[in-house]
Amino acid sequence: MKHVFLALVAFALTATVAQADSLNVRLVGSCDTPGQASGVAVSGDYAYVADCSTGLRVISVSDPAHPVEVGYYDTPGVASGVAVAGNYAYVADGATGLRIISVSDPAHPTEVGYYDTLTSASGVAVAGSYAYVADAFGGLRIISVSDPAHPTEVGYCSTYRAYGVAVAGDYAYVANRDSGLRVISVSDPAHPVEVGYYNTLGYAEGVAVAGNYAYVADDFLGLWVIAVSDPAHPVVVGYYGTGDLACGVAVAGDYAYVAVYTAGLQICQFYGAGIEEGRQPVANGLRPTATVIRGVLFLSEASGEKREARGELLDISGRKVLDLRPGANDVS
């Protein structure tokens, strides 16, 4: 049996895609899952992993250095995506549709209801009394789960290849495979309509939304961070290469939890889209030099006998990290 390595990794995301480098990567802990991690949701002290043929795995992450599986439910299909709301986990279970599982006792999950979607349930999000299912060629299906034992469909939007979905406010964000991120208004659940999109370079498999950002698991091209403050015009602001197929993503607090097909779960941190300098330099007498950082930041000598070039390195919040001196500065 093939085993999947569940790795908890903290990292910073660069704000450019073309020349993105991973920074501050540190292994925190590890745990095995028996299948292939395809989706993940986090609630409280638990991570819920959609583990393909081995169903739903419940993992305690109260101590990120020592995550441990505490329970599981072997769904009848292929568990591809998962969402958690209240005491229920909603599993997108491939050809067997949406499975609704009680996790009030994380050690002993039990199924309470299901809905057989049109094609193949690949991703799911829950908001209020609705479950939003990315149903592959069946598009986005909106299902009422006010009665978890008897879910019913209320609306749908054809998006061609819906593989993952997240919901925030009046919008559903659909990871639409080779056509990237699609933004759909769901203010009227019975009549959803697409309002914007961003075509990622890979195959968008999963998506999560926090604040003004959508986090897209983009297959071999890793994790993309896309600003959606204007839902009609999303723009990419961050990126990290996960090393293998990024299949699903969840966001909780300061962390994004990425399900990577052969590497289990990666935990990462996005530090923001960056701070833009003004067009006019403060020190007009100094010639601006490039400050692309690859572990060492070189500060050139200032011209003039009585002047010394110096500076400070600040983090994204404006806090001083270290003093910079002329020559090579180790900023790794």
mmCIF file of C-alpha atoms in Angstrom:
data_model
loop_
_atom_site.group_PDB
_atom_site.id
_atom_site.type_symbol
_atom_site.label_atom_id
_atom_site.label_comp_id
_atom_site.label_asym_id
_atom_site.label_seq_id
_atom_site.Cartn_x
_atom_site.Cartn_y
_atom_site.Cartn_z
ATOM 1 C CA MET A 1 0.000 0.000 0.000
ATOM 2 C CA LYS A 2 1.255 3.424 -0.915
ATOM 3 C CA HIS A 3 1.743 5.750 2.055
ATOM 4 C CA VAL A 4 1.506 9.512 1.990
ATOM 5 C CA PHE A 5 3.821 11.644 4.112
ATOM 6 C CA LEU A 6 1.904 14.305 6.064
ATOM 7 C CA ALA A 7 4.351 17.196 6.457
ATOM 8 C CA LEU A 8 3.715 20.420 8.339
ATOM 9 C CA VAL A 9 5.829 23.124 6.748
ATOM 10 C CA ALA A 10 5.866 26.855 7.486
ATOM 11 C CA PHE A 11 6.982 29.144 4.703
ATOM 12 C CA ALA A 12 6.793 32.681 3.394
ATOM 13 C CA LEU A 13 5.341 33.447 -0.019
ATOM 14 C CA THR A 14 7.066 35.787 -2.429
ATOM 15 C CA ALA A 15 4.954 38.441 -4.115
ATOM 16 C CA THR A 16 6.049 37.725 -7.686
ATOM 17 C CA VAL A 17 5.442 34.622 -9.758
ATOM 18 C CA ALA A 18 8.033 34.895 -12.495
ATOM 19 C CA GLN A 19 11.055 34.854 -10.157
ATOM 20 C CA ALA A 20 9.510 33.459 -6.969
ATOM 21 C CA ASP A 21 11.844 31.780 -4.498
ATOM 22 C CA SER A 22 10.750 29.978 -1.334
ATOM 23 C CA LEU A 23 11.992 31.626 1.854
ATOM 24 C CA ASN A 24 12.019 30.632 5.539
ATOM 25 C CA VAL A 25 11.035 26.996 5.002
ATOM 26 C CA ARG A 26 11.093 24.887 8.156
ATOM 27 C CA LEU A 27 9.848 21.354 8.805
ATOM 28 C CA VAL A 28 7.613 21.365 11.884
ATOM 29 C CA GLY A 29 6.243 17.834 12.178
ATOM 30 C CA SER A 30 4.998 14.802 10.264
ATOM 31 C CA CYS A 31 2.328 12.105 10.202
ATOM 32 C CA ASP A 32 1.399 9.386 7.706
ATOM 33 C CA THR A 33 -1.941 9.089 5.912
ATOM 34 C CA PRO A 34 -2.726 5.838 4.130
ATOM 35 C CA GLY A 35 -4.082 7.319 0.877
ATOM 36 C CA GLN A 36 -3.444 10.337 -1.354
ATOM 37 C CA ALA A 37 -4.302 13.704 0.218
ATOM 38 C CA SER A 38 -6.615 15.614 -2.133
ATOM 39 C CA GLY A 39 -8.452 18.087 0.100
ATOM 40 C CA VAL A 40 -8.261 19.553 3.584
ATOM 41 C CA ALA A 41 -10.336 21.595 6.013
ATOM 42 C CA VAL A 42 -9.360 22.893 9.446
ATOM 43 C CA SER A 43 -11.646 23.506 12.404
ATOM 44 C CA GLY A 44 -10.407 24.092 15.941
ATOM 45 C CA ASP A 45 -7.656 21.641 16.826
ATOM 46 C CA TYR A 46 -8.352 19.271 13.946
ATOM 47 C CA ALA A 47 -7.438 18.976 10.273
ATOM 48 C CA TYR A 48 -9.830 16.958 8.147
ATOM 49 C CA VAL A 49 -8.136 15.375 5.133
ATOM 50 C CA ALA A 50 -9.961 13.996 2.087
ATOM 51 C CA ASP A 51 -7.656 11.034 1.452
ATOM 52 C CA CYS A 52 -9.008 9.603 -1.820
ATOM 53 C CA SER A 53 -9.689 5.857 -1.531
ATOM 54 C CA THR A 54 -9.237 5.848 2.272
ATOM 55 C CA GLY A 55 -11.961 8.414 2.901
ATOM 56 C CA LEU A 56 -11.944 11.110 5.569
ATOM 57 C CA ARG A 57 -9.007 11.247 8.008
ATOM 58 C CA VAL A 58 -9.257 13.310 11.196
ATOM 59 C CA ILE A 59 -5.897 14.607 12.454
ATOM 60 C CA SER A 60 -5.215 16.480 15.676
ATOM 61 C CA VAL A 61 -3.039 19.556 15.001
ATOM 62 C CA SER A 62 -3.210 21.041 18.494
ATOM 63 C CA ASP A 63 0.558 20.473 18.599
ATOM 64 C CA PRO A 64 1.784 21.221 15.057
ATOM 65 C CA ALA A 65 5.098 19.526 15.840
ATOM 66 C CA HIS A 66 3.329 16.247 16.610
ATOM 67 C CA PRO A 67 0.165 15.869 14.495
ATOM 68 C CA VAL A 68 -1.604 12.576 15.023
ATOM 69 C CA GLU A 69 -4.586 10.856 13.418
ATOM 70 C CA VAL A 70 -7.431 10.372 15.883
ATOM 71 C CA GLY A 71 -10.221 9.018 13.688
ATOM 72 C CA TYR A 72 -11.450 8.287 10.166
ATOM 73 C CA TYR A 73 -14.489 7.440 8.061
ATOM 74 C CA ASP A 74 -14.098 5.300 4.945
ATOM 75 C CA THR A 75 -16.458 6.918 2.444
ATOM 76 C CA PRO A 76 -17.915 4.745 -0.352
ATOM 77 C CA GLY A 77 -16.289 6.734 -3.175
ATOM 78 C CA VAL A 78 -13.061 8.691 -3.683
ATOM 79 C CA ALA A 79 -12.816 11.506 -1.126
ATOM 80 C CA SER A 80 -11.564 14.511 -3.115
ATOM 81 C CA GLY A 81 -12.624 17.534 -1.074
ATOM 82 C CA VAL A 82 -13.909 18.388 2.389
ATOM 83 C CA ALA A 83 -15.496 21.275 4.294
ATOM 84 C CA VAL A 84 -16.396 21.499 7.969
ATOM 85 C CA ALA A 85 -19.218 23.510 9.543
ATOM 86 C CA GLY A 86 -20.389 23.007 13.094
ATOM 87 C CA ASN A 87 -20.454 19.310 13.927
ATOM 88 C CA TYR A 88 -20.465 18.142 10.317
ATOM 89 C CA ALA A 89 -17.843 17.368 7.686
ATOM 90 C CA TYR A 90 -19.049 17.615 4.104
ATOM 91 C CA VAL A 91 -17.060 15.323 1.801
ATOM 92 C CA ALA A 92 -16.978 15.610 -1.997
ATOM 93 C CA ASP A 93 -16.792 11.891 -2.699
ATOM 94 C CA GLY A 94 -16.421 11.589 -6.459
ATOM 95 C CA ALA A 95 -19.067 9.503 -8.197
ATOM 96 C CA THR A 96 -20.962 8.974 -4.921
ATOM 97 C CA GLY A 97 -21.643 12.701 -4.579
ATOM 98 C CA LEU A 98 -21.776 14.707 -1.351
ATOM 99 C CA ARG A 99 -21.461 12.783 1.916
ATOM 100 C CA ILE A 100 -22.438 14.479 5.192
ATOM 101 C CA ILE A 101 -20.566 13.120 8.206
ATOM 102 C CA SER A 102 -21.017 13.925 11.871
ATOM 103 C CA VAL A 103 -17.687 14.755 13.554
ATOM 104 C CA SER A 104 -19.096 15.719 16.943
ATOM 105 C CA ASP A 105 -16.905 12.861 18.164
ATOM 106 C CA PRO A 106 -13.723 13.269 16.067
ATOM 107 C CA ALA A 107 -12.573 9.774 17.000
ATOM 108 C CA HIS A 108 -15.746 8.170 15.611
ATOM 109 C CA PRO A 109 -17.138 10.032 12.564
ATOM 110 C CA THR A 110 -20.474 8.720 11.237
ATOM 111 C CA GLU A 111 -22.429 9.463 8.054
ATOM 112 C CA VAL A 112 -25.857 11.100 8.479
ATOM 113 C CA GLY A 113 -26.871 11.921 4.890
ATOM 114 C CA TYR A 114 -25.811 12.263 1.239
ATOM 115 C CA TYR A 115 -26.728 13.808 -2.113
ATOM 116 C CA ASP A 116 -25.898 12.167 -5.444
ATOM 117 C CA THR A 117 -24.614 15.012 -7.647
ATOM 118 C CA LEU A 118 -24.782 15.089 -11.458
ATOM 119 C CA THR A 119 -21.228 13.946 -12.343
ATOM 120 C CA SER A 120 -18.303 13.703 -9.886
ATOM 121 C CA ALA A 121 -18.120 15.740 -6.661
ATOM 122 C CA SER A 122 -14.557 17.077 -6.430
ATOM 123 C CA GLY A 123 -14.705 19.985 -3.969
ATOM 124 C CA VAL A 124 -17.107 21.474 -1.447
ATOM 125 C CA ALA A 125 -17.651 24.598 0.644
ATOM 126 C CA VAL A 126 -20.363 25.357 3.185
ATOM 127 C CA ALA A 127 -21.887 28.741 4.054
ATOM 128 C CA GLY A 128 -25.040 29.145 6.089
ATOM 129 C CA SER A 129 -27.526 26.452 5.150
ATOM 130 C CA TYR A 130 -25.972 25.723 1.747
ATOM 131 C CA ALA A 131 -23.255 23.391 0.505
ATOM 132 C CA TYR A 132 -21.526 24.493 -2.690
ATOM 133 C CA VAL A 133 -20.222 21.478 -4.597
ATOM 134 C CA ALA A 134 -17.659 21.628 -7.396
ATOM 135 C CA ASP A 135 -19.021 18.804 -9.521
ATOM 136 C CA ALA A 136 -16.412 18.548 -12.310
ATOM 137 C CA PHE A 137 -18.281 18.672 -15.660
ATOM 138 C CA GLY A 138 -21.502 19.284 -13.712
ATOM 139 C CA GLY A 139 -20.222 22.742 -12.699
ATOM 140 C CA LEU A 140 -21.146 24.390 -9.406
ATOM 141 C CA ARG A 141 -24.100 22.767 -7.618
ATOM 142 C CA ILE A 142 -25.784 24.576 -4.720
ATOM 143 C CA ILE A 143 -27.385 22.223 -2.211
ATOM 144 C CA SER A 144 -29.514 23.048 0.810
ATOM 145 C CA VAL A 145 -28.196 21.270 3.914
ATOM 146 C CA SER A 146 -30.577 22.827 6.442
ATOM 147 C CA ASP A 147 -31.620 19.228 7.081
ATOM 148 C CA PRO A 148 -28.295 17.306 6.932
ATOM 149 C CA ALA A 149 -30.119 13.988 6.636
ATOM 150 C CA HIS A 150 -32.032 15.123 3.527
ATOM 151 C CA PRO A 151 -29.989 17.567 1.372
ATOM 152 C CA THR A 152 -31.652 18.975 -1.774
ATOM 153 C CA GLU A 153 -30.305 20.937 -4.783
ATOM 154 C CA VAL A 154 -31.562 24.524 -5.248
ATOM 155 C CA GLY A 155 -29.414 25.911 -8.109
ATOM 156 C CA TYR A 156 -26.346 25.473 -10.323
ATOM 157 C CA CYS A 157 -23.894 27.333 -12.579
ATOM 158 C CA SER A 158 -22.191 25.681 -15.537
ATOM 159 C CA THR A 159 -18.415 26.273 -15.225
ATOM 160 C CA TYR A 160 -17.126 23.380 -17.372
ATOM 161 C CA ARG A 161 -14.594 21.700 -15.012
ATOM 162 C CA ALA A 162 -15.250 22.635 -11.373
ATOM 163 C CA TYR A 163 -12.762 20.919 -9.056
ATOM 164 C CA GLY A 164 -12.682 23.084 -5.916
ATOM 165 C CA VAL A 165 -14.832 25.803 -4.353
ATOM 166 C CA ALA A 166 -14.783 28.364 -1.533
ATOM 167 C CA VAL A 167 -17.485 30.811 -0.482
ATOM 168 C CA ALA A 168 -17.119 34.266 1.097
ATOM 169 C CA GLY A 169 -19.963 36.762 1.347
ATOM 170 C CA ASP A 170 -22.013 36.827 -1.834
ATOM 171 C CA TYR A 171 -19.378 35.062 -3.943
ATOM 172 C CA ALA A 172 -18.328 31.496 -4.695
ATOM 173 C CA TYR A 173 -14.750 31.039 -5.898
ATOM 174 C CA VAL A 174 -14.396 27.982 -8.134
ATOM 175 C CA ALA A 175 -11.095 26.265 -8.963
ATOM 176 C CA ASN A 176 -11.987 25.408 -12.536
ATOM 177 C CA ARG A 177 -9.105 23.149 -13.582
ATOM 178 C CA ASP A 178 -7.502 24.462 -16.834
ATOM 179 C CA SER A 179 -9.544 27.694 -16.849
ATOM 180 C CA GLY A 180 -8.249 28.882 -13.472
ATOM 181 C CA LEU A 181 -10.233 30.717 -10.805
ATOM 182 C CA ARG A 182 -13.846 31.660 -11.561
ATOM 183 C CA VAL A 183 -15.732 34.142 -9.376
ATOM 184 C CA ILE A 184 -19.493 33.540 -9.177
ATOM 185 C CA SER A 185 -22.136 35.672 -7.506
ATOM 186 C CA VAL A 186 -24.354 33.514 -5.282
ATOM 187 C CA SER A 187 -26.394 36.317 -3.737
ATOM 188 C CA ASP A 188 -29.361 34.448 -5.230
ATOM 189 C CA PRO A 189 -28.504 30.750 -4.649
ATOM 190 C CA ALA A 190 -31.143 29.673 -7.157
ATOM 191 C CA HIS A 191 -29.567 31.756 -9.951
ATOM 192 C CA PRO A 192 -25.744 31.976 -9.568
ATOM 193 C CA VAL A 193 -23.852 33.944 -12.244
ATOM 194 C CA GLU A 194 -20.135 34.351 -13.086
ATOM 195 C CA VAL A 195 -18.741 37.892 -12.582
ATOM 196 C CA GLY A 196 -14.945 37.525 -12.962
ATOM 197 C CA TYR A 197 -12.008 35.148 -13.392
ATOM 198 C CA TYR A 198 -8.226 34.729 -13.230
ATOM 199 C CA ASN A 199 -6.629 32.145 -15.505
ATOM 200 C CA THR A 200 -3.805 30.528 -13.511
ATOM 201 C CA LEU A 201 -0.965 28.870 -15.418
ATOM 202 C CA GLY A 202 -1.592 25.333 -14.168
ATOM 203 C CA TYR A 203 -4.681 23.295 -13.317
ATOM 204 C CA ALA A 204 -6.683 24.910 -10.501
ATOM 205 C CA GLU A 205 -7.680 22.031 -8.217
ATOM 206 C CA GLY A 206 -8.647 23.688 -4.928
ATOM 207 C CA VAL A 207 -9.337 27.120 -3.455
ATOM 208 C CA ALA A 208 -9.812 28.829 -0.094
ATOM 209 C CA VAL A 209 -10.663 32.458 0.684
ATOM 210 C CA ALA A 210 -9.604 34.604 3.643
ATOM 211 C CA GLY A 211 -10.081 38.365 3.770
ATOM 212 C CA ASN A 212 -9.326 39.845 0.361
ATOM 213 C CA TYR A 213 -7.323 36.863 -0.874
ATOM 214 C CA ALA A 214 -8.124 33.606 -2.664
ATOM 215 C CA TYR A 215 -5.581 30.811 -2.198
ATOM 216 C CA VAL A 216 -5.543 28.469 -5.210
ATOM 217 C CA ALA A 217 -3.991 24.984 -5.248
ATOM 218 C CA ASP A 218 -2.758 24.945 -8.854
ATOM 219 C CA ASP A 219 -1.574 21.375 -9.389
ATOM 220 C CA PHE A 220 2.155 21.166 -10.294
ATOM 221 C CA LEU A 221 2.462 24.966 -10.121
ATOM 222 C CA GLY A 222 1.830 25.017 -6.370
ATOM 223 C CA LEU A 223 -0.038 27.591 -4.311
ATOM 224 C CA TRP A 224 -1.188 30.912 -5.824
ATOM 225 C CA VAL A 225 -2.426 33.860 -3.769
ATOM 226 C CA ILE A 226 -4.885 36.047 -5.680
ATOM 227 C CA ALA A 227 -6.333 39.379 -4.512
ATOM 228 C CA VAL A 228 -10.120 39.388 -4.900
ATOM 229 C CA SER A 229 -10.972 42.734 -3.304
ATOM 230 C CA ASP A 230 -12.470 43.520 -6.729
ATOM 231 C CA PRO A 231 -14.236 40.229 -7.585
ATOM 232 C CA ALA A 232 -14.587 41.244 -11.225
ATOM 233 C CA HIS A 233 -10.818 41.757 -11.640
ATOM 234 C CA PRO A 234 -8.744 39.286 -9.541
ATOM 235 C CA VAL A 235 -4.940 39.759 -9.580
ATOM 236 C CA VAL A 236 -2.137 37.422 -8.423
ATOM 237 C CA VAL A 237 -0.005 38.697 -5.509
ATOM 238 C CA GLY A 238 1.875 35.632 -4.233
ATOM 239 C CA TYR A 239 3.112 32.159 -5.124
ATOM 240 C CA TYR A 240 4.863 29.101 -3.691
ATOM 241 C CA GLY A 241 5.968 25.922 -5.472
ATOM 242 C CA THR A 242 4.859 22.916 -3.401
ATOM 243 C CA GLY A 243 7.046 20.431 -5.279
ATOM 244 C CA ASP A 244 4.200 18.154 -6.368
ATOM 245 C CA LEU A 245 0.495 18.337 -7.175
ATOM 246 C CA ALA A 246 -1.225 20.905 -4.939
ATOM 247 C CA CYS A 247 -4.750 19.465 -4.804
ATOM 248 C CA GLY A 248 -6.555 21.330 -2.031
ATOM 249 C CA VAL A 249 -6.143 24.225 0.372
ATOM 250 C CA ALA A 250 -7.740 25.569 3.544
ATOM 251 C CA VAL A 251 -7.008 28.759 5.489
ATOM 252 C CA ALA A 252 -7.240 29.206 9.255
ATOM 253 C CA GLY A 253 -5.772 32.195 11.099
ATOM 254 C CA ASP A 254 -2.353 33.073 9.687
ATOM 255 C CA TYR A 255 -1.839 29.770 7.900
ATOM 256 C CA ALA A 256 -2.809 28.090 4.647
ATOM 257 C CA TYR A 257 -3.031 24.297 4.778
ATOM 258 C CA VAL A 258 -2.220 22.732 1.394
ATOM 259 C CA ALA A 259 -3.027 19.129 0.496
ATOM 260 C CA VAL A 260 -0.147 17.918 -1.711
ATOM 261 C CA TYR A 261 -0.814 14.629 -3.504
ATOM 262 C CA THR A 262 2.365 12.725 -2.562
ATOM 263 C CA ALA A 263 3.499 14.888 0.369
ATOM 264 C CA GLY A 264 0.343 15.061 2.470
ATOM 265 C CA LEU A 265 -0.285 18.376 4.202
ATOM 266 C CA GLN A 266 1.889 21.499 4.017
ATOM 267 C CA ILE A 267 1.235 24.439 6.350
ATOM 268 C CA CYS A 268 2.296 27.820 5.005
ATOM 269 C CA GLN A 269 2.072 31.501 5.839
ATOM 270 C CA PHE A 270 1.418 34.431 3.488
ATOM 271 C CA TYR A 271 2.980 37.692 4.670
ATOM 272 C CA GLY A 272 0.926 40.036 2.491
ATOM 273 C CA ALA A 273 1.190 41.550 -0.951
ATOM 274 C CA GLY A 274 4.077 43.839 0.008
ATOM 275 C CA ILE A 275 4.689 47.548 0.509
ATOM 276 C CA GLU A 276 5.243 49.766 -2.505
ATOM 277 C CA GLU A 277 7.867 52.512 -2.253
ATOM 278 C CA GLY A 278 7.051 56.029 -3.376
ATOM 279 C CA ARG A 279 8.210 57.155 -6.785
ATOM 280 C CA GLN A 280 10.543 59.822 -5.359
ATOM 281 C CA PRO A 281 13.524 58.497 -3.354
ATOM 282 C CA VAL A 282 13.879 59.931 0.150
ATOM 283 C CA ALA A 283 17.665 60.200 -0.167
ATOM 284 C CA ASN A 284 18.033 62.073 -3.445
ATOM 285 C CA GLY A 285 21.828 62.007 -3.259
ATOM 286 C CA LEU A 286 22.077 58.197 -3.409
ATOM 287 C CA ARG A 287 21.848 56.217 -6.610
ATOM 288 C CA PRO A 288 19.103 53.542 -6.265
ATOM 289 C CA THR A 289 20.369 49.971 -6.587
ATOM 290 C CA ALA A 290 18.531 46.690 -7.086
ATOM 291 C CA THR A 291 17.434 44.916 -3.896
ATOM 292 C CA VAL A 292 16.387 41.483 -5.128
ATOM 293 C CA ILE A 293 17.089 39.170 -2.176
ATOM 294 C CA ARG A 294 18.429 35.644 -2.567
ATOM 295 C CA GLY A 295 19.780 35.144 0.967
ATOM 296 C CA VAL A 296 22.382 37.930 0.688
ATOM 297 C CA LEU A 297 21.557 41.609 0.216
ATOM 298 C CA PHE A 298 24.387 43.733 -1.185
ATOM 299 C CA LEU A 299 24.459 47.382 -0.137
ATOM 300 C CA SER A 300 26.741 49.517 -2.305
ATOM 301 C CA GLU A 301 29.229 52.035 -0.915
ATOM 302 C CA ALA A 302 28.042 55.650 -0.818
ATOM 303 C CA SER A 303 29.917 58.236 -2.840
ATOM 304 C CA GLY A 304 31.766 60.974 -0.940
ATOM 305 C CA GLU A 305 34.406 60.763 1.792
ATOM 306 C CA LYS A 306 32.187 61.733 4.724
ATOM 307 C CA ARG A 307 29.135 59.680 3.932
ATOM 308 C CA GLU A 308 28.415 56.108 4.968
ATOM 309 C CA ALA A 309 25.800 53.974 3.232
ATOM 310 C CA ARG A 310 23.625 52.197 5.728
ATOM 311 C CA GLY A 311 20.072 51.043 6.072
ATOM 312 C CA GLU A 312 17.651 48.860 7.966
ATOM 313 C CA LEU A 313 15.801 45.692 6.932
ATOM 314 C CA LEU A 314 12.134 45.792 7.987
ATOM 315 C CA ASP A 315 9.541 43.027 7.972
ATOM 316 C CA ILE A 316 6.120 43.470 6.357
ATOM 317 C CA SER A 317 4.704 45.073 9.534
ATOM 318 C CA GLY A 318 7.485 47.683 9.609
ATOM 319 C CA ARG A 319 9.463 46.176 12.486
ATOM 320 C CA LYS A 320 13.250 46.411 12.312
ATOM 321 C CA VAL A 321 14.902 43.045 11.648
ATOM 322 C CA LEU A 322 18.562 44.044 11.378
ATOM 323 C CA ASP A 323 20.953 46.852 10.452
ATOM 324 C CA LEU A 324 22.411 46.848 6.935
ATOM 325 C CA ARG A 325 26.037 47.839 6.275
ATOM 326 C CA PRO A 326 27.987 48.432 3.062
ATOM 327 C CA GLY A 327 28.812 45.199 1.268
ATOM 328 C CA ALA A 328 27.180 41.785 1.627
ATOM 329 C CA ASN A 329 24.521 41.398 4.353
ATOM 330 C CA ASP A 330 23.323 37.915 5.345
ATOM 331 C CA VAL A 331 19.513 38.189 5.340
ATOM 332 C CA SER A 332 18.744 34.471 4.952
#
